[in-house]
Tab-separated table of C-alpha atoms and ligand atoms in Angstrom:
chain	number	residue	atom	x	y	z
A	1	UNK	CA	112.266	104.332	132.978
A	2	UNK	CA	112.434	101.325	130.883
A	3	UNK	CA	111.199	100.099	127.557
A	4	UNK	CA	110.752	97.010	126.152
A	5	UNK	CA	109.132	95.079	123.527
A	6	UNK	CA	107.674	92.052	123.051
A	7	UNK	CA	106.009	89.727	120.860
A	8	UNK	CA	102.860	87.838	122.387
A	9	UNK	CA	101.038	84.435	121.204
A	10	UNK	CA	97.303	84.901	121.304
A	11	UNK	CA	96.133	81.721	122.965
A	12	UNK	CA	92.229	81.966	122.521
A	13	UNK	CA	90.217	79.244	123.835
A	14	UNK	CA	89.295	78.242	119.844
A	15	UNK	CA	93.255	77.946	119.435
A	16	UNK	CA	93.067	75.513	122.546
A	17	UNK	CA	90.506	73.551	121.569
A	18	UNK	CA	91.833	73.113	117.848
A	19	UNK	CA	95.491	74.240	117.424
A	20	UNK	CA	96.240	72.818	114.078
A	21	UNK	CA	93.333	75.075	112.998
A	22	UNK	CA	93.509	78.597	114.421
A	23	UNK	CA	95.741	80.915	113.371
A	24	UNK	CA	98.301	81.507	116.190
A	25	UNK	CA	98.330	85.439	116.027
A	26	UNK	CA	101.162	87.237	117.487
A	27	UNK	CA	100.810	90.383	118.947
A	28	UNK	CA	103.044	93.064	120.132
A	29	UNK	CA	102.884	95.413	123.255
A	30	UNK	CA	105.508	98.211	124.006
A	31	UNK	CA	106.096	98.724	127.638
A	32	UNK	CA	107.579	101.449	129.522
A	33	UNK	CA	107.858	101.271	133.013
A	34	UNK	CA	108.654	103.595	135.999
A	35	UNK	CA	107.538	106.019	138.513
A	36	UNK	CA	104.955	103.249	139.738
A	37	UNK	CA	103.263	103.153	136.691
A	38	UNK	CA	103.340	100.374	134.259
A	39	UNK	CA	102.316	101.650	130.690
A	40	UNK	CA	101.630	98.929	127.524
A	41	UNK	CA	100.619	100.152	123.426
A	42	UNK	CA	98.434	97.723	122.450
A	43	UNK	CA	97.779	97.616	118.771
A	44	UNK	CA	93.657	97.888	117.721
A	45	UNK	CA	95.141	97.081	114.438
A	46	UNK	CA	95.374	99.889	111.414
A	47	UNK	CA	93.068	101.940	109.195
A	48	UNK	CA	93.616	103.207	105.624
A	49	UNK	CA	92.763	105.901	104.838
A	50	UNK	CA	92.374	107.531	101.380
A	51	UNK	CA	95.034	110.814	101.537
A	52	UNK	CA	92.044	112.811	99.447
A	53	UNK	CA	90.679	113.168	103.389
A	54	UNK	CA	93.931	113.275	105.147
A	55	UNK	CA	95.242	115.915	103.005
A	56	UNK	CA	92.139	118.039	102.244
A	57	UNK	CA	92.895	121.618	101.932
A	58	UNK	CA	96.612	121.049	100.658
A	59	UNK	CA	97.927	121.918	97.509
A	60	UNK	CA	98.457	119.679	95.190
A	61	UNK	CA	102.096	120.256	94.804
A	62	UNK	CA	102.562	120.344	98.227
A	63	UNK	CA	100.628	117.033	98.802
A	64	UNK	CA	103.223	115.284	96.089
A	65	UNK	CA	106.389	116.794	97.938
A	66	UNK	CA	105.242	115.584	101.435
A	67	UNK	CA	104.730	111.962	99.783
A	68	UNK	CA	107.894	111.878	98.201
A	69	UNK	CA	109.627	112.839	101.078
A	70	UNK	CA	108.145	110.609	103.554
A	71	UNK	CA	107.983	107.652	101.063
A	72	UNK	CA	104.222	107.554	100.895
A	73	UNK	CA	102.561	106.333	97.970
A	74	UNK	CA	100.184	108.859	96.716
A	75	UNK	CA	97.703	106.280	95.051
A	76	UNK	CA	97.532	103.509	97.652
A	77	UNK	CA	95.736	104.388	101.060
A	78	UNK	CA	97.356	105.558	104.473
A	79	UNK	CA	97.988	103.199	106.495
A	80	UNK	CA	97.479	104.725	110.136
A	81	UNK	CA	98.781	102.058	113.133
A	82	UNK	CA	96.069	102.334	115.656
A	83	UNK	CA	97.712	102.141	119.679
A	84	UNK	CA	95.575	101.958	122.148
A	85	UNK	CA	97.377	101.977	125.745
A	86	UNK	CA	97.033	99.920	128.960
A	87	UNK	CA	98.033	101.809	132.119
A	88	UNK	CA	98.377	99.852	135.084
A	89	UNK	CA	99.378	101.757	138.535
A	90	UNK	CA	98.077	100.992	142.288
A	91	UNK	CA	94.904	99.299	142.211
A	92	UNK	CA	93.606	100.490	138.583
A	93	UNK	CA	93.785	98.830	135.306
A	94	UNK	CA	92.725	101.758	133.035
A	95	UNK	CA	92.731	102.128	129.005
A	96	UNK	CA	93.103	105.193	127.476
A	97	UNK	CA	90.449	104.970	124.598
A	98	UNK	CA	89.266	101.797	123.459
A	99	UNK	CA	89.397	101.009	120.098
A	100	UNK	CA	87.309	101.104	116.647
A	101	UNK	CA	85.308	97.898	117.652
A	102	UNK	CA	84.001	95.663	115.104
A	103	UNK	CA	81.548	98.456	113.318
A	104	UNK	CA	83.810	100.930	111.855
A	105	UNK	CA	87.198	98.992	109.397
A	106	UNK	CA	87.550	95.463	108.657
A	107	UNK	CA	91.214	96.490	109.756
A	108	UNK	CA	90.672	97.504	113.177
A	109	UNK	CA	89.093	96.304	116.268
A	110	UNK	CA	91.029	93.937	117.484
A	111	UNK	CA	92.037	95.566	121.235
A	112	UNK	CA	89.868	92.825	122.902
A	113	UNK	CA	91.992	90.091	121.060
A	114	UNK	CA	95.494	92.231	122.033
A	115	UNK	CA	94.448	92.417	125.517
A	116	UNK	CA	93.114	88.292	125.904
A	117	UNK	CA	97.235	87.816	124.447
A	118	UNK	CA	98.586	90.165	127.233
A	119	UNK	CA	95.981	88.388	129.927
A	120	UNK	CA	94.179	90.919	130.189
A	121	UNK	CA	90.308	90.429	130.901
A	122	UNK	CA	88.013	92.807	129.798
A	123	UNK	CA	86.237	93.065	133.170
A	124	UNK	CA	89.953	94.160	134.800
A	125	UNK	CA	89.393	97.661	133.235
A	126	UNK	CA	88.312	99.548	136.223
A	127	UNK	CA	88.662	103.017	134.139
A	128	UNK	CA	88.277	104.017	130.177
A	129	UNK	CA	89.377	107.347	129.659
A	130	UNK	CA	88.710	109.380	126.355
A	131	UNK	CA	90.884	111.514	124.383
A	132	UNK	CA	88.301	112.096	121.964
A	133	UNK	CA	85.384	111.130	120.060
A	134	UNK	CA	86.017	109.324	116.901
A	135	UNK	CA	85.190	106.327	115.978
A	136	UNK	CA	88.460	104.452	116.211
A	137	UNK	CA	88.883	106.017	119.898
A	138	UNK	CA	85.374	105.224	121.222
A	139	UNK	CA	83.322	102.717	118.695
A	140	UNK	CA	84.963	99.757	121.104
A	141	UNK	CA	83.333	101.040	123.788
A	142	UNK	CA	80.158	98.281	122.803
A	143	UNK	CA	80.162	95.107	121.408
A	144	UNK	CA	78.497	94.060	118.484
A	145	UNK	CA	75.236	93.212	120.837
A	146	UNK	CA	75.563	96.705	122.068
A	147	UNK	CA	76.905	95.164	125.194
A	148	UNK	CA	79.524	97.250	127.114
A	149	UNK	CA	82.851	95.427	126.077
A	150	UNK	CA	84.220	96.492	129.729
A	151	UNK	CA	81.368	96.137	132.105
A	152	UNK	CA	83.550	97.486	134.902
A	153	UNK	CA	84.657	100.376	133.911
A	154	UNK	CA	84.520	103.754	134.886
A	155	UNK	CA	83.850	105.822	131.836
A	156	UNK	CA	86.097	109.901	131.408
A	157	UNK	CA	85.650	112.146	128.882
A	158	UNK	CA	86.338	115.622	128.286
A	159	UNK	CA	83.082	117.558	129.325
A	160	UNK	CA	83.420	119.936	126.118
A	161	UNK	CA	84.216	116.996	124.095
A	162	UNK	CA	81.019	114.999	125.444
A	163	UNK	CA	78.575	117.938	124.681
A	164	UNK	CA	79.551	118.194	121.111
A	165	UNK	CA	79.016	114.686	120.549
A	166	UNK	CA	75.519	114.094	122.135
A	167	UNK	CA	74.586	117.818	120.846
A	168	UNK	CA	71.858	117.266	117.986
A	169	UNK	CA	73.009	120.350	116.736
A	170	UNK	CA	76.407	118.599	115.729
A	171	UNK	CA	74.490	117.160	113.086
A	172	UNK	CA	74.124	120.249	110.991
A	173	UNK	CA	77.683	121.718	111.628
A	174	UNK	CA	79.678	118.260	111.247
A	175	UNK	CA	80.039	118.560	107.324
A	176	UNK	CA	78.948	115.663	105.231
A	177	UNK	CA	82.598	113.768	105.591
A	178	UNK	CA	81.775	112.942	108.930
A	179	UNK	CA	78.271	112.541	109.657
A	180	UNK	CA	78.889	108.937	110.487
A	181	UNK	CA	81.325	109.768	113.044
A	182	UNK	CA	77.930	111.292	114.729
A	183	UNK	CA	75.804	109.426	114.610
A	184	UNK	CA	78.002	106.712	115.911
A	185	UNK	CA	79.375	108.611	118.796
A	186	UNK	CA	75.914	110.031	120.150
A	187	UNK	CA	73.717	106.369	119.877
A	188	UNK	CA	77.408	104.762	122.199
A	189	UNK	CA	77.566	108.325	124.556
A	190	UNK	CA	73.891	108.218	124.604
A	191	UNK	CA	73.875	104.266	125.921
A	192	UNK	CA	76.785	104.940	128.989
A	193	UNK	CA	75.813	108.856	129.479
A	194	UNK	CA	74.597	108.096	133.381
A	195	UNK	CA	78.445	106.307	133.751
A	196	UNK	CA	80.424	109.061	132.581
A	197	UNK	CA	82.643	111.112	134.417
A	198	UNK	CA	83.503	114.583	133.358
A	199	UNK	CA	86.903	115.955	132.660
A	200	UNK	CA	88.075	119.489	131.931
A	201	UNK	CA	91.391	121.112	131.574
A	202	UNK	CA	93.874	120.901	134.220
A	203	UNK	CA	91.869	118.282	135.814
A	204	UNK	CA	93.847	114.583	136.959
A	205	UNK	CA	91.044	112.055	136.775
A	206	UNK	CA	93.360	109.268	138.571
A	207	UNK	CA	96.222	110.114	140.838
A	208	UNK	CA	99.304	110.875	137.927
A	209	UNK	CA	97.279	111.326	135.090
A	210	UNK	CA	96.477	115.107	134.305
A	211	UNK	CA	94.208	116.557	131.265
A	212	UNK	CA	95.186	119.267	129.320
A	213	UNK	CA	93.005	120.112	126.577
A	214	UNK	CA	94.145	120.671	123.052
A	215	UNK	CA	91.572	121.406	120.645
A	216	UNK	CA	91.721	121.714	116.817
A	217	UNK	CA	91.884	117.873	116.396
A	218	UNK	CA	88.128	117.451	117.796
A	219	UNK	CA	86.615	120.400	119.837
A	220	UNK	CA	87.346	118.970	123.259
A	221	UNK	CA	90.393	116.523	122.543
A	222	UNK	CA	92.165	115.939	125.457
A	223	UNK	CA	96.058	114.910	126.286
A	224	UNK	CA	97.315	113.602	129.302
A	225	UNK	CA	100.443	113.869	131.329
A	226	UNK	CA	101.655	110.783	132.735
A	227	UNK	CA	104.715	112.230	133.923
A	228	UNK	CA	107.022	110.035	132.007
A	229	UNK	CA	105.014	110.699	129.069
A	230	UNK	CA	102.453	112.687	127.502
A	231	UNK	CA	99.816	110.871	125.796
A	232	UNK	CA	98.796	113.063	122.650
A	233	UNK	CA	96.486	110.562	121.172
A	234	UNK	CA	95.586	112.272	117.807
A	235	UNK	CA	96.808	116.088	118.325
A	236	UNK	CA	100.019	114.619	117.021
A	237	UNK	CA	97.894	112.141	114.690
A	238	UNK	CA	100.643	110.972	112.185
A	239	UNK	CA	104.615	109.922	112.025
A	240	UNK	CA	104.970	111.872	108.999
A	241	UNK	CA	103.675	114.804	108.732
A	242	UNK	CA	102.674	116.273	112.093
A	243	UNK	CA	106.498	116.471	112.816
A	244	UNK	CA	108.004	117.262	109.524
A	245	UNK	CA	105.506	120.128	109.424
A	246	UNK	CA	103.356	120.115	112.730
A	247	UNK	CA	102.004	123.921	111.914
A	248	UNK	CA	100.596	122.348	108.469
A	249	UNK	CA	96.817	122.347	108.209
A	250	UNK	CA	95.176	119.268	107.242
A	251	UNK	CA	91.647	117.617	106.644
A	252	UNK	CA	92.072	114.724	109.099
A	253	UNK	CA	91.543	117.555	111.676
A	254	UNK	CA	87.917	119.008	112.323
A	255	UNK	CA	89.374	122.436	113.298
A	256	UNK	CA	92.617	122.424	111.120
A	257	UNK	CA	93.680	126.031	111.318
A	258	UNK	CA	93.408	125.373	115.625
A	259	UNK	CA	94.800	122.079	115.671
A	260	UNK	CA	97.933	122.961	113.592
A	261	UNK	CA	98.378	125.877	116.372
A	262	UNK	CA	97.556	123.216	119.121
A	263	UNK	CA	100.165	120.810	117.752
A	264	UNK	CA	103.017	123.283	116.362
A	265	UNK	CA	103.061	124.090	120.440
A	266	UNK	CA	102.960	120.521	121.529
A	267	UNK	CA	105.836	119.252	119.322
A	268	UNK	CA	107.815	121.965	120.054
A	269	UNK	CA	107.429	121.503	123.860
A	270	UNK	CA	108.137	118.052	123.601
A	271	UNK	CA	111.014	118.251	122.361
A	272	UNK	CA	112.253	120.503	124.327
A	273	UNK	CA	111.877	119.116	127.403
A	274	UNK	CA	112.858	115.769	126.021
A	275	UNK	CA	109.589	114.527	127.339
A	276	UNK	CA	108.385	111.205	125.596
A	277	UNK	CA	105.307	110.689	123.926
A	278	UNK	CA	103.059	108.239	122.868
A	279	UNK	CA	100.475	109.073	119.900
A	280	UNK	CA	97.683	106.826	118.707
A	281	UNK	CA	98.785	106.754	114.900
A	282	UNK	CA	102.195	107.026	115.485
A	283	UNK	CA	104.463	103.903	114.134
A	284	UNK	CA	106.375	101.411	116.212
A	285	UNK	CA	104.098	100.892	118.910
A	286	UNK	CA	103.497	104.689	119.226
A	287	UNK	CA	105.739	105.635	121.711
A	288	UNK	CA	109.234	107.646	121.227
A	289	UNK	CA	110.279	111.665	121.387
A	290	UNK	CA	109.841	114.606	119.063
A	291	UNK	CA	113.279	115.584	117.717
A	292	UNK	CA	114.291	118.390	115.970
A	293	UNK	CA	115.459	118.376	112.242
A	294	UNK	CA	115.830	120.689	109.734
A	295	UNK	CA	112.944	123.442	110.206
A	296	UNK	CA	110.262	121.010	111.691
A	297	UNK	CA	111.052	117.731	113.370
A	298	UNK	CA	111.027	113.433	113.160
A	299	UNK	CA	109.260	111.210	115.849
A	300	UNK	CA	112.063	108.953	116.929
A	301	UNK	CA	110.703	105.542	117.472
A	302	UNK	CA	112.192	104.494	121.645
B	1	LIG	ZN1	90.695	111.387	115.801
């Protein structure tokens, strides 16, 4: 296995045309490499997110002790990296969710322009597979003419996970917070339904890549074992928190009570095998192991 990474110069054709006039973006991708596989983070950029949502249902007190020791600030938003990863292996290009698209924060959105800087083309993407549901996992799925952004693409999602999200009797259960996160999901599901392939648990939708799923987070979130990783997309959804305290419930999750079961089990797994990870919110390009510390544990960064 090895791990790099890299900085990349976006070279758009609008840079081309007029260099001393477009911003020359650099981008970053993490790669880890082995067992046939070639695996890249690429960054959809970040969302902020007020901690009144992320840490609904806490204490107060507990709230302020969990800032101070992370070195969060308790007025400011959370910033949340969003990593989107590239897997490349035989003949398949495949994402594994696809970004926030241009719909959902001015800060995110920007896989399309972090995959044109790795040379990428969107119509490479021969698979898109889903973790879960929300909208800075599957709002990239169209572009802002409600084209598909990979035309290509074979679409996987979690069967249980794709019911709830085209069910109109999500509506009424949802809650308020997150009635947006509906109706966005159902009108993009609703558009591709006839293209998507079903997953459940246990299943490998590509040879090396098997589903396990992990509810809590979203009723049919999915991870998937890569072998030299797991891919926990947002059942481990922060750096902070979901180590330090993984069985702590917490409003970013739908379920919180199950997901804080679901990831307590993962973390603990992880790192005990030693297995790495790689986590859509997590920091430094997303990928690194659990490690244990004190009574919980700290994502260490490869
Ligand atoms: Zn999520």
């Amino acid at each position: 296995m090895r791990l790099t990474r890299r900085r990349l110069l976006s070279l758009s054709a609008a840079a081309l045309a007029a260099p001393a006039l477009a911003p020359r973006r650099a981008w970053t991708a993490t790669t880890l490499e082995g067992g046939g596989m070639r695996l890249d983070t690429l960054s959809d950029g970040r969302l902020e997110l007020p901690p009144s949502f992320i840490f609904a249902g806490v204490p107060e007190a507990e709230t302020a002790a969990i800032f101070a020791r992370h070195g969060l600030s308790a007025d400011g938003p959370l910033i949340a990296p969003c990593n989107v990863t590239l897997l490349r292996t035989g003949d398949r290009t495949v994402l594994f969710d696809v970004g926030a698209g241009p719909d959902f924060q001015p800060t995110a959105g920007e896989l399309p322009a972090a995959l044109d800087a790795l040379g990428v083309a969107p119509e490479e993407i021969t698979d898109v597979i889903f973790t879960h549901g929300h909208p800075d996992h599957l709002w990239g799925l169209l572009d802002e003419f409600d084209e598909p952004v990979f035309p290509e693409a074979k679409l996987w999602m979690g069967g249980v996970e794709f019911d709830y999200w085209t069910d109109p009797a999500t509506a009424e259960t949802i809650g308020e917070a997150r009635l947006a996160f509906f109706a966005g999901a159902q009108r993009r599901l609703d558009a591709v339904a006839d293209l998507v392939e079903r997953i459940e648990d246990g299943d490998a939708p590509l040879p090396g890549v098997t589903a396990r799923l992990t509810p809590g987070h979203t009723p049919g979130h999915l991870v998937f074992d890569l072998g030299q990783a797991l891919l926990v997309g947002d059942a481990v959804g922060n750096g902070h928190v979901a180590f330090s305290q993984p069985g702590l419930e917490v409003g970013s999750d739908q379920a919180p009570a199950q997901a804080a079961e679901t990831r307590a089990k993962l973390v603990a797994e992880l790192a005990a095998s030693g297995q790495a990870l790689i986590g859509f919110h997590l920091p430094d390009g997303g990928i690194g192991t659990a490690v244990a510390e004190g009574e919980g544990y700290r994502f260490a960064p490869a």
